[in-house]
Amino acid sequence: LNILSNVSVDEALKFTAFCGMTNQFGDVIKINGNDLSKYGITFADLLLLGEAGLVNPANDLFVKYFAYPIKLDKERKAVDLKFQSRGFIIYKQNVTEHDFEAYSLTHSGKELLNFIPLTLTELYYEDLRKKLETSNFILVETRLAYRFKK
């Protein structure tokens, strides 16, 4: 509640834009190193969101996603990534853990995320899909009938 009462309009707008790229874990997987400017978030914006206590200020964070058996194919293990109303089921043969460099919401940022309307950043989503494909992931695109709750 303290963070919410101290967030400026600029921080709120940047936070909403950042959240348009988050998956269900509150992570934004990096596509081109630390640069999110193509999607409307500059490095200065990331620092601002970090100072506001909404985004983890660590610039070298890696997230690990563990694969689980696919319902239709028990031999393969996959990670299900959700982005608002769309997502991917991704897998690589004989790989059960996937590490990605990412920005991550803080606990407060994840809590606040539940109260804001989200719009998927389509350009980010498409660029991530291309990155996964060129990184030899096999992926199946999914559509969700509802917005997930964290």
PDB file of C-alpha atoms in Angstrom:
ATOM      1  CA  LEU A   1       0.000   0.000   0.000  1.00  0.00           C
ATOM      2  CA  ASN A   2       2.921   2.319   0.749  1.00  0.00           C
ATOM      3  CA  ILE A   3       4.374   1.810  -2.729  1.00  0.00           C
ATOM      4  CA  LEU A   4       0.995   2.427  -4.363  1.00  0.00           C
ATOM      5  CA  SER A   5       0.535   5.706  -2.519  1.00  0.00           C
ATOM      6  CA  ASN A   6       3.987   6.918  -3.612  1.00  0.00           C
ATOM      7  CA  VAL A   7       3.872   5.953  -7.313  1.00  0.00           C
ATOM      8  CA  SER A   8       3.878   8.942  -9.657  1.00  0.00           C
ATOM      9  CA  VAL A   9       1.795   9.121 -12.829  1.00  0.00           C
ATOM     10  CA  ASP A  10       4.938   8.614 -14.938  1.00  0.00           C
ATOM     11  CA  GLU A  11       5.942   5.549 -12.889  1.00  0.00           C
ATOM     12  CA  ALA A  12       2.417   4.136 -13.200  1.00  0.00           C
ATOM     13  CA  LEU A  13       2.412   4.570 -16.986  1.00  0.00           C
ATOM     14  CA  LYS A  14       5.857   2.980 -17.347  1.00  0.00           C
ATOM     15  CA  PHE A  15       4.859   0.162 -14.998  1.00  0.00           C
ATOM     16  CA  THR A  16       1.748  -0.548 -17.080  1.00  0.00           C
ATOM     17  CA  ALA A  17       3.861  -0.613 -20.260  1.00  0.00           C
ATOM     18  CA  PHE A  18       6.409  -2.938 -18.611  1.00  0.00           C
ATOM     19  CA  CYS A  19       3.642  -5.259 -17.430  1.00  0.00           C
ATOM     20  CA  GLY A  20       2.400  -5.639 -21.011  1.00  0.00           C
ATOM     21  CA  MET A  21       5.476  -7.836 -21.516  1.00  0.00           C
ATOM     22  CA  THR A  22       5.326  -9.905 -18.319  1.00  0.00           C
ATOM     23  CA  ASN A  23       4.536 -13.590 -18.240  1.00  0.00           C
ATOM     24  CA  GLN A  24       2.550 -15.323 -15.509  1.00  0.00           C
ATOM     25  CA  PHE A  25       5.630 -15.377 -13.260  1.00  0.00           C
ATOM     26  CA  GLY A  26       6.092 -11.593 -13.441  1.00  0.00           C
ATOM     27  CA  ASP A  27       9.166 -11.889 -15.674  1.00  0.00           C
ATOM     28  CA  VAL A  28      10.112 -10.084 -18.881  1.00  0.00           C
ATOM     29  CA  ILE A  29      12.467 -12.360 -20.789  1.00  0.00           C
ATOM     30  CA  LYS A  30      15.248 -10.334 -22.385  1.00  0.00           C
ATOM     31  CA  ILE A  31      15.421 -10.509 -26.169  1.00  0.00           C
ATOM     32  CA  ASN A  32      18.226  -8.082 -27.087  1.00  0.00           C
ATOM     33  CA  GLY A  33      20.333  -7.867 -23.951  1.00  0.00           C
ATOM     34  CA  ASN A  34      19.111  -5.158 -21.612  1.00  0.00           C
ATOM     35  CA  ASP A  35      17.406  -3.063 -24.296  1.00  0.00           C
ATOM     36  CA  LEU A  36      13.615  -2.744 -24.067  1.00  0.00           C
ATOM     37  CA  SER A  37      13.485   0.676 -25.759  1.00  0.00           C
ATOM     38  CA  LYS A  38      11.923  -0.872 -28.872  1.00  0.00           C
ATOM     39  CA  TYR A  39       8.928  -1.637 -26.644  1.00  0.00           C
ATOM     40  CA  GLY A  40       8.714   1.769 -24.940  1.00  0.00           C
ATOM     41  CA  ILE A  41      10.848   1.107 -21.844  1.00  0.00           C
ATOM     42  CA  THR A  42      14.255   2.781 -21.597  1.00  0.00           C
ATOM     43  CA  PHE A  43      17.035   1.877 -19.176  1.00  0.00           C
ATOM     44  CA  ALA A  44      16.190   5.057 -17.264  1.00  0.00           C
ATOM     45  CA  ASP A  45      12.596   3.790 -16.988  1.00  0.00           C
ATOM     46  CA  LEU A  46      13.877   0.505 -15.539  1.00  0.00           C
ATOM     47  CA  LEU A  47      15.911   2.423 -12.971  1.00  0.00           C
ATOM     48  CA  LEU A  48      12.829   4.507 -12.131  1.00  0.00           C
ATOM     49  CA  LEU A  49      10.705   1.368 -11.660  1.00  0.00           C
ATOM     50  CA  GLY A  50      13.468  -0.191  -9.573  1.00  0.00           C
ATOM     51  CA  GLU A  51      13.638   2.870  -7.318  1.00  0.00           C
ATOM     52  CA  ALA A  52       9.839   2.738  -6.976  1.00  0.00           C
ATOM     53  CA  GLY A  53      10.145  -0.850  -5.712  1.00  0.00           C
ATOM     54  CA  LEU A  54       8.193  -2.356  -8.629  1.00  0.00           C
ATOM     55  CA  VAL A  55      10.923  -4.025 -10.705  1.00  0.00           C
ATOM     56  CA  ASN A  56      13.882  -5.962  -9.368  1.00  0.00           C
ATOM     57  CA  PRO A  57      16.862  -3.627  -9.827  1.00  0.00           C
ATOM     58  CA  ALA A  58      19.255  -6.524 -10.584  1.00  0.00           C
ATOM     59  CA  ASN A  59      20.394  -6.201 -14.188  1.00  0.00           C
ATOM     60  CA  ASP A  60      21.886  -9.701 -14.412  1.00  0.00           C
ATOM     61  CA  LEU A  61      18.962 -11.797 -13.209  1.00  0.00           C
ATOM     62  CA  PHE A  62      18.447 -15.256 -14.670  1.00  0.00           C
ATOM     63  CA  VAL A  63      15.180 -17.099 -14.227  1.00  0.00           C
ATOM     64  CA  LYS A  64      14.855 -20.864 -14.374  1.00  0.00           C
ATOM     65  CA  TYR A  65      11.703 -22.517 -15.654  1.00  0.00           C
ATOM     66  CA  PHE A  66      11.283 -26.228 -15.017  1.00  0.00           C
ATOM     67  CA  ALA A  67       9.629 -28.332 -17.696  1.00  0.00           C
ATOM     68  CA  TYR A  68       6.787 -30.715 -16.892  1.00  0.00           C
ATOM     69  CA  PRO A  69       5.218 -33.581 -18.883  1.00  0.00           C
ATOM     70  CA  ILE A  70       2.857 -32.508 -21.644  1.00  0.00           C
ATOM     71  CA  LYS A  71      -0.624 -33.974 -21.168  1.00  0.00           C
ATOM     72  CA  LEU A  72      -0.789 -35.366 -24.703  1.00  0.00           C
ATOM     73  CA  ASP A  73       2.794 -36.610 -24.850  1.00  0.00           C
ATOM     74  CA  LYS A  74       4.262 -37.946 -21.592  1.00  0.00           C
ATOM     75  CA  GLU A  75       7.713 -38.350 -23.205  1.00  0.00           C
ATOM     76  CA  ARG A  76       8.202 -34.633 -23.712  1.00  0.00           C
ATOM     77  CA  LYS A  77       8.557 -32.042 -20.968  1.00  0.00           C
ATOM     78  CA  ALA A  78       7.587 -28.452 -21.638  1.00  0.00           C
ATOM     79  CA  VAL A  79       7.251 -25.007 -20.100  1.00  0.00           C
ATOM     80  CA  ASP A  80       3.966 -23.168 -20.436  1.00  0.00           C
ATOM     81  CA  LEU A  81       4.499 -19.385 -20.700  1.00  0.00           C
ATOM     82  CA  LYS A  82       1.410 -17.178 -20.528  1.00  0.00           C
ATOM     83  CA  PHE A  83       1.197 -13.524 -21.599  1.00  0.00           C
ATOM     84  CA  GLN A  84      -2.254 -12.085 -20.849  1.00  0.00           C
ATOM     85  CA  SER A  85      -4.502 -13.808 -23.445  1.00  0.00           C
ATOM     86  CA  ARG A  86      -1.771 -15.658 -25.368  1.00  0.00           C
ATOM     87  CA  GLY A  87       1.122 -17.932 -24.652  1.00  0.00           C
ATOM     88  CA  PHE A  88       3.586 -20.601 -25.702  1.00  0.00           C
ATOM     89  CA  ILE A  89       4.246 -24.149 -24.731  1.00  0.00           C
ATOM     90  CA  ILE A  90       7.990 -24.510 -25.336  1.00  0.00           C
ATOM     91  CA  TYR A  91      10.308 -27.486 -25.231  1.00  0.00           C
ATOM     92  CA  LYS A  92      13.622 -28.832 -26.372  1.00  0.00           C
ATOM     93  CA  GLN A  93      14.398 -32.501 -26.699  1.00  0.00           C
ATOM     94  CA  ASN A  94      15.826 -33.961 -23.454  1.00  0.00           C
ATOM     95  CA  VAL A  95      15.904 -30.582 -21.665  1.00  0.00           C
ATOM     96  CA  THR A  96      14.048 -30.207 -18.355  1.00  0.00           C
ATOM     97  CA  GLU A  97      15.271 -26.761 -17.232  1.00  0.00           C
ATOM     98  CA  HIS A  98      15.322 -23.561 -19.234  1.00  0.00           C
ATOM     99  CA  ASP A  99      17.332 -20.534 -18.118  1.00  0.00           C
ATOM    100  CA  PHE A 100      16.506 -17.084 -19.460  1.00  0.00           C
ATOM    101  CA  GLU A 101      17.987 -13.694 -18.703  1.00  0.00           C
ATOM    102  CA  ALA A 102      15.080 -11.553 -17.542  1.00  0.00           C
ATOM    103  CA  TYR A 103      13.770  -8.558 -15.673  1.00  0.00           C
ATOM    104  CA  SER A 104      11.439  -9.495 -12.856  1.00  0.00           C
ATOM    105  CA  LEU A 105       8.741  -7.744 -10.883  1.00  0.00           C
ATOM    106  CA  THR A 106       9.283  -7.403  -7.147  1.00  0.00           C
ATOM    107  CA  HIS A 107       6.748  -8.898  -4.758  1.00  0.00           C
ATOM    108  CA  SER A 108       5.050  -5.486  -4.573  1.00  0.00           C
ATOM    109  CA  GLY A 109       5.045  -5.226  -8.369  1.00  0.00           C
ATOM    110  CA  LYS A 110       3.395  -8.645  -8.671  1.00  0.00           C
ATOM    111  CA  GLU A 111       0.735  -7.646  -6.151  1.00  0.00           C
ATOM    112  CA  LEU A 112       0.024  -4.384  -7.972  1.00  0.00           C
ATOM    113  CA  LEU A 113      -0.185  -6.219 -11.294  1.00  0.00           C
ATOM    114  CA  ASN A 114      -3.443  -7.820 -10.136  1.00  0.00           C
ATOM    115  CA  PHE A 115      -5.149  -4.421 -10.039  1.00  0.00           C
ATOM    116  CA  ILE A 116      -4.237  -2.890 -13.377  1.00  0.00           C
ATOM    117  CA  PRO A 117      -5.695  -3.504 -16.828  1.00  0.00           C
ATOM    118  CA  LEU A 118      -3.122  -5.123 -19.077  1.00  0.00           C
ATOM    119  CA  THR A 119      -2.597  -4.908 -22.804  1.00  0.00           C
ATOM    120  CA  LEU A 120      -0.192  -7.366 -24.381  1.00  0.00           C
ATOM    121  CA  THR A 121       2.777  -5.698 -26.076  1.00  0.00           C
ATOM    122  CA  GLU A 122       2.315  -7.468 -29.423  1.00  0.00           C
ATOM    123  CA  LEU A 123       5.705  -6.457 -30.839  1.00  0.00           C
ATOM    124  CA  TYR A 124       7.505  -7.880 -27.802  1.00  0.00           C
ATOM    125  CA  TYR A 125       5.447 -11.082 -27.979  1.00  0.00           C
ATOM    126  CA  GLU A 126       6.271 -11.586 -31.674  1.00  0.00           C
ATOM    127  CA  ASP A 127       9.974 -10.818 -31.137  1.00  0.00           C
ATOM    128  CA  LEU A 128      10.090 -13.308 -28.252  1.00  0.00           C
ATOM    129  CA  ARG A 129       8.416 -15.945 -30.418  1.00  0.00           C
ATOM    130  CA  LYS A 130      11.063 -15.391 -33.112  1.00  0.00           C
ATOM    131  CA  LYS A 131      13.869 -15.546 -30.541  1.00  0.00           C
ATOM    132  CA  LEU A 132      12.581 -18.840 -29.164  1.00  0.00           C
ATOM    133  CA  GLU A 133      12.263 -20.319 -32.642  1.00  0.00           C
ATOM    134  CA  THR A 134      15.801 -19.276 -33.614  1.00  0.00           C
ATOM    135  CA  SER A 135      17.071 -20.696 -30.289  1.00  0.00           C
ATOM    136  CA  ASN A 136      15.893 -24.157 -31.403  1.00  0.00           C
ATOM    137  CA  PHE A 137      12.843 -24.295 -29.179  1.00  0.00           C
ATOM    138  CA  ILE A 138       9.854 -26.158 -30.469  1.00  0.00           C
ATOM    139  CA  LEU A 139       6.833 -24.097 -29.586  1.00  0.00           C
ATOM    140  CA  VAL A 140       3.097 -24.303 -29.748  1.00  0.00           C
ATOM    141  CA  GLU A 141       1.202 -21.060 -29.503  1.00  0.00           C
ATOM    142  CA  THR A 142      -1.808 -21.025 -27.182  1.00  0.00           C
ATOM    143  CA  ARG A 143      -4.755 -18.702 -26.657  1.00  0.00           C
ATOM    144  CA  LEU A 144      -6.363 -18.174 -23.268  1.00  0.00           C
ATOM    145  CA  ALA A 145     -10.025 -17.439 -22.768  1.00  0.00           C
ATOM    146  CA  TYR A 146      -9.320 -15.308 -19.690  1.00  0.00           C
ATOM    147  CA  ARG A 147      -6.660 -13.127 -18.120  1.00  0.00           C
ATOM    148  CA  PHE A 148      -4.566 -15.136 -15.672  1.00  0.00           C
ATOM    149  CA  LYS A 149      -4.236 -14.130 -12.051  1.00  0.00           C
ATOM    150  CA  LYS A 150      -0.797 -14.216 -10.529  1.00  0.00           C
TER     151      LYS A 150
END
